[in-house]
Amino acid sequence: MALLKVARNISKVVARNRIFAIRSMTTSNDQDDIEKKRKYYITRQDSPYALGKHRSNALELLERQPIVEVDGPIAVCDGGGGALGHPLEYIKLTDLNEGKSVVSCVYCGIKYRHKKGSAHHH
């Protein structure tokens, strides 16, 4: 038991000396840096945007795009083609139900509808 008490006391002294050594190594410049960091975190404000600092206006831009009118019963969307596009999507315009007159591409959101006066319009 006595040996255990000695071991505990030694570990407390070593721990105190380590903490003291760490504190004594900091300079006044380090203390100034620490204070500056503290002030930054205290005065930091949350982003004024509901979705975060770097929000996107992609949905707003999609709403501005004109609806593409198609003569046939199927629209084919490639998202602009080339390396910047997406896989081909064949969109059936004949199955418009529930009062929908426009169908959107699932990849890019471009909207399609039958051209007015089209022979294939059902």
Coordinates of N, CA and C in Angstrom, one line a residue:
M1 N 0.8 -1.2 0.0 CA 0.0 0.0 0.0 C 0.9 1.3 0.0
A2 N 1.9 1.2 0.8 CA 2.8 2.4 0.8 C 3.4 2.7 -0.5
L3 N 3.8 1.6 -1.2 CA 4.4 1.8 -2.5 C 3.4 2.4 -3.5
L4 N 2.1 2.0 -3.4 CA 1.1 2.6 -4.3 C 0.9 4.1 -4.0
K5 N 1.0 4.5 -2.7 CA 0.8 5.9 -2.4 C 2.0 6.7 -3.0
V6 N 3.2 6.1 -2.9 CA 4.4 6.8 -3.4 C 4.3 7.0 -4.9
A7 N 3.8 5.9 -5.6 CA 3.7 6.0 -7.0 C 2.6 7.1 -7.4
R8 N 1.5 7.2 -6.7 CA 0.5 8.2 -7.0 C 1.1 9.6 -6.8
N9 N 1.9 9.8 -5.7 CA 2.4 11.1 -5.4 C 3.5 11.5 -6.5
I10 N 4.3 10.5 -6.9 CA 5.3 10.8 -8.0 C 4.6 11.2 -9.3
S11 N 3.5 10.5 -9.6 CA 2.8 10.8 -10.9 C 2.2 12.2 -10.8
K12 N 1.7 12.6 -9.6 CA 1.1 13.9 -9.5 C 2.2 15.0 -9.7
V13 N 3.4 14.8 -9.1 CA 4.4 15.7 -9.2 C 4.9 15.8 -10.7
V14 N 5.0 14.7 -11.3 CA 5.5 14.7 -12.8 C 4.4 15.4 -13.6
A15 N 3.2 15.2 -13.4 CA 2.1 15.8 -14.1 C 2.1 17.3 -13.9
R16 N 2.3 17.8 -12.7 CA 2.4 19.2 -12.4 C 3.6 19.8 -13.1
N17 N 4.8 19.1 -13.0 CA 6.0 19.7 -13.7 C 5.8 19.8 -15.2
R18 N 5.1 18.8 -15.8 CA 4.8 18.9 -17.3 C 4.0 20.1 -17.6
I19 N 2.9 20.3 -16.8 CA 2.0 21.4 -17.1 C 2.8 22.7 -16.9
F20 N 3.6 22.8 -15.8 CA 4.4 24.0 -15.6 C 5.4 24.3 -16.7
A21 N 6.0 23.2 -17.2 CA 7.0 23.3 -18.3 C 6.3 23.8 -19.6
I22 N 5.1 23.4 -19.9 CA 4.4 23.8 -21.0 C 4.0 25.3 -20.9
R23 N 3.5 25.7 -19.7 CA 3.2 27.1 -19.5 C 4.4 28.0 -19.6
S24 N 5.5 27.5 -19.1 CA 6.7 28.4 -19.0 C 7.3 28.6 -20.4
M25 N 7.0 27.7 -21.4 CA 7.5 27.8 -22.7 C 6.8 28.8 -23.6
T26 N 5.6 29.2 -23.2 CA 4.9 30.2 -24.0 C 5.5 31.6 -23.8
T27 N 5.6 32.3 -24.9 CA 6.1 33.7 -24.8 C 4.9 34.7 -24.8
S28 N 5.3 35.9 -24.7 CA 4.2 36.9 -24.7 C 3.5 37.0 -26.1
N29 N 4.3 36.7 -27.2 CA 3.7 36.7 -28.5 C 2.7 35.6 -28.6
D30 N 3.0 34.4 -28.1 CA 2.1 33.3 -28.1 C 0.8 33.7 -27.4
Q31 N 0.9 34.4 -26.2 CA -0.2 34.8 -25.5 C -1.1 35.8 -26.3
D32 N -0.4 36.7 -27.0 CA -1.2 37.6 -27.9 C -1.9 36.9 -29.0
D33 N -1.3 35.9 -29.6 CA -1.9 35.1 -30.6 C -3.2 34.3 -30.1
I34 N -3.0 33.8 -28.9 CA -4.1 33.1 -28.2 C -5.3 34.1 -28.0
E35 N -5.0 35.3 -27.5 CA -6.0 36.2 -27.3 C -6.7 36.6 -28.6
K36 N -5.9 36.8 -29.7 CA -6.6 37.2 -31.0 C -7.5 36.1 -31.4
K37 N -7.1 34.8 -31.2 CA -8.0 33.7 -31.6 C -9.2 33.7 -30.8
R38 N -9.1 33.9 -29.5 CA -10.3 34.0 -28.6 C -11.2 35.0 -29.1
K39 N -10.7 36.2 -29.4 CA -11.6 37.3 -29.9 C -12.3 36.9 -31.1
Y40 N -11.6 36.2 -32.0 CA -12.2 35.8 -33.3 C -13.4 34.9 -33.0
Y41 N -13.2 33.9 -32.2 CA -14.3 33.0 -31.9 C -15.4 33.6 -31.2
I42 N -15.1 34.6 -30.4 CA -16.2 35.2 -29.6 C -17.0 36.2 -30.5
T43 N -16.4 36.8 -31.4 CA -17.1 37.8 -32.3 C -17.6 37.2 -33.6
R44 N -17.3 35.9 -33.9 CA -17.7 35.3 -35.1 C -19.2 35.3 -35.2
Q45 N -19.8 35.6 -36.3 CA -21.2 35.6 -36.5 C -21.6 34.5 -37.4
D46 N -22.8 34.0 -37.3 CA -23.4 33.0 -38.2 C -23.7 33.6 -39.5
S47 N -23.7 32.7 -40.5 CA -24.0 33.2 -41.9 C -25.4 33.7 -42.0
P48 N -25.6 34.8 -42.7 CA -27.0 35.4 -42.8 C -27.9 34.5 -43.7
Y49 N -27.3 33.6 -44.5 CA -28.1 32.7 -45.4 C -28.6 31.5 -44.6
A50 N -29.8 31.2 -44.9 CA -30.5 30.0 -44.3 C -29.8 28.7 -44.6
L51 N -29.2 28.6 -45.8 CA -28.6 27.3 -46.2 C -27.1 27.3 -46.1
G52 N -26.5 28.3 -45.5 CA -25.1 28.4 -45.3 C -24.4 29.5 -46.1
K53 N -23.2 29.6 -45.8 CA -22.4 30.7 -46.4 C -22.3 30.6 -48.0
H54 N -22.1 29.4 -48.5 CA -21.9 29.2 -49.9 C -23.1 28.6 -50.5
R55 N -24.2 29.2 -50.5 CA -25.4 28.6 -51.1 C -25.4 28.8 -52.6
S56 N -26.2 28.0 -53.3 CA -26.3 28.0 -54.7 C -27.6 28.6 -55.1
N57 N -27.7 29.3 -56.3 CA -28.9 29.8 -56.8 C -29.3 28.9 -58.1
A58 N -28.9 27.7 -58.1 CA -29.2 26.8 -59.3 C -30.7 26.7 -59.5
L59 N -31.5 26.5 -58.5 CA -32.9 26.3 -58.7 C -33.5 27.6 -59.3
E60 N -33.1 28.7 -58.8 CA -33.6 30.0 -59.4 C -33.2 30.1 -60.9
L61 N -32.0 29.7 -61.2 CA -31.6 29.7 -62.6 C -32.4 28.8 -63.5
L62 N -32.7 27.6 -62.9 CA -33.6 26.6 -63.7 C -35.0 27.2 -63.9
E63 N -35.5 27.9 -63.0 CA -36.9 28.5 -63.2 C -36.9 29.5 -64.3
R64 N -35.8 30.2 -64.5 CA -35.7 31.2 -65.6 C -35.5 30.6 -67.0
Q65 N -35.1 29.3 -67.1 CA -35.0 28.7 -68.4 C -36.3 28.5 -69.1
P66 N -36.4 28.8 -70.4 CA -37.6 28.6 -71.1 C -38.0 27.1 -71.2
I67 N -39.2 26.8 -71.3 CA -39.7 25.4 -71.5 C -39.4 25.0 -72.9
V68 N -38.9 23.8 -73.1 CA -38.5 23.4 -74.4 C -39.8 22.7 -75.0
E69 N -40.2 23.1 -76.2 CA -41.4 22.6 -76.8 C -40.9 21.5 -77.9
V70 N -41.6 20.4 -77.8 CA -41.2 19.2 -78.6 C -42.3 18.8 -79.6
D71 N -42.0 18.5 -80.8 CA -43.1 18.1 -81.8 C -43.6 16.7 -81.5
G72 N -42.7 15.8 -81.2 CA -43.0 14.4 -81.0 C -43.5 14.0 -79.6
P73 N -43.8 12.7 -79.4 CA -44.3 12.3 -78.1 C -43.2 12.0 -77.1
I74 N -41.9 12.1 -77.5 CA -40.8 11.8 -76.6 C -39.8 12.9 -76.7
A75 N -39.3 13.4 -75.6 CA -38.2 14.4 -75.6 C -37.0 13.6 -75.2
V76 N -35.9 14.0 -75.8 CA -34.6 13.4 -75.5 C -33.7 14.5 -74.9
C77 N -33.2 14.3 -73.7 CA -32.4 15.3 -73.0 C -31.0 14.7 -72.7
D78 N -30.0 15.5 -73.1 CA -28.6 15.0 -72.8 C -27.9 16.0 -71.9
G79 N -28.6 17.0 -71.4 CA -28.0 18.0 -70.5 C -27.1 19.0 -71.1
G80 N -27.1 19.1 -72.4 CA -26.2 20.0 -73.1 C -25.2 19.3 -73.9
G81 N -25.1 18.0 -73.8 CA -24.2 17.2 -74.6 C -22.8 17.3 -74.2
G82 N -22.0 16.4 -74.8 CA -20.6 16.4 -74.6 C -20.2 15.9 -73.1
A83 N -19.0 16.3 -72.7 CA -18.5 15.9 -71.4 C -19.3 16.6 -70.3
L84 N -19.9 17.7 -70.6 CA -20.6 18.5 -69.5 C -22.1 18.1 -69.4
G85 N -22.5 17.1 -70.2 CA -23.9 16.7 -70.1 C -24.1 15.6 -69.1
H86 N -25.2 14.8 -69.4 CA -25.5 13.7 -68.5 C -26.0 12.6 -69.4
P87 N -26.3 11.4 -68.9 CA -26.7 10.3 -69.7 C -28.1 10.7 -70.4
L88 N -28.3 10.1 -71.6 CA -29.5 10.4 -72.3 C -30.7 10.0 -71.5
E89 N -31.7 10.8 -71.5 CA -33.0 10.5 -70.8 C -34.1 10.7 -71.8
Y90 N -34.9 9.7 -72.0 CA -36.0 9.7 -72.9 C -37.3 10.0 -72.1
I91 N -37.9 11.2 -72.3 CA -39.0 11.6 -71.5 C -40.3 11.5 -72.3
K92 N -41.2 10.7 -71.8 CA -42.5 10.5 -72.5 C -43.4 11.7 -72.2
L93 N -43.8 12.4 -73.2 CA -44.7 13.5 -73.1 C -46.2 13.1 -73.2
T94 N -46.4 11.9 -73.7 CA -47.8 11.4 -73.9 C -48.5 11.0 -72.6
D95 N -47.7 10.7 -71.6 CA -48.3 10.2 -70.3 C -48.4 11.4 -69.3
L96 N -48.7 12.6 -69.8 CA -48.9 13.7 -68.8 C -50.2 13.5 -68.1
N97 N -50.2 13.4 -66.9 CA -51.4 13.1 -66.1 C -51.5 14.1 -64.9
E98 N -52.6 14.1 -64.2 CA -52.8 14.9 -63.1 C -52.7 16.4 -63.4
G99 N -53.1 16.7 -64.6 CA -53.1 18.1 -65.0 C -51.7 18.7 -65.3
K100 N -50.7 17.9 -65.4 CA -49.3 18.4 -65.6 C -49.2 18.7 -67.1
S101 N -48.7 19.8 -67.5 CA -48.4 20.1 -68.9 C -47.0 20.1 -69.2
V102 N -46.1 20.0 -68.2 CA -44.7 20.1 -68.3 C -44.0 18.9 -67.6
V103 N -43.0 18.3 -68.2 CA -42.2 17.2 -67.5 C -40.8 17.7 -67.5
S104 N -40.1 17.5 -66.3 CA -38.7 17.9 -66.1 C -37.8 16.7 -66.2
C105 N -36.6 17.0 -66.7 CA -35.5 16.0 -66.8 C -35.1 15.7 -65.3
V106 N -34.9 14.4 -65.0 CA -34.5 14.0 -63.7 C -33.1 14.4 -63.4
Y107 N -32.3 14.5 -64.4 CA -30.9 14.9 -64.2 C -30.6 16.4 -64.0
C108 N -31.1 17.1 -65.0 CA -30.8 18.6 -65.0 C -31.9 19.5 -64.8
G109 N -33.2 19.0 -64.8 CA -34.3 19.8 -64.4 C -34.9 20.6 -65.6
I110 N -34.3 20.5 -66.8 CA -34.9 21.2 -67.9 C -36.3 20.7 -68.2
K111 N -37.2 21.7 -68.5 CA -38.7 21.3 -68.6 C -39.0 21.2 -70.1
Y112 N -39.9 20.2 -70.4 CA -40.3 19.9 -71.7 C -41.8 19.8 -71.8
R113 N -42.4 20.2 -73.0 CA -43.8 20.0 -73.2 C -44.1 19.8 -74.7
H114 N -45.3 19.4 -75.0 CA -45.7 19.3 -76.4 C -45.8 20.7 -77.0
K115 N -45.4 20.8 -78.3 CA -45.5 22.0 -79.0 C -47.0 22.2 -79.3
K116 N -47.5 23.4 -79.1 CA -48.9 23.7 -79.4 C -49.2 23.5 -80.9
G117 N -50.3 22.8 -81.2 CA -50.6 22.5 -82.6 C -49.9 21.4 -83.2
S118 N -49.2 20.6 -82.4 CA -48.4 19.5 -82.9 C -49.3 18.3 -83.3
A119 N -49.0 17.6 -84.3 CA -49.8 16.5 -84.8 C -49.8 15.3 -83.9
H120 N -48.8 15.2 -83.1 CA -48.7 14.1 -82.1 C -49.3 14.3 -80.8
H121 N -49.8 15.5 -80.6 CA -50.4 15.8 -79.3 C -51.6 15.0 -79.0
H122 N -51.7 14.4 -77.8 CA -52.9 13.6 -77.5 C -53.7 14.3 -76.4

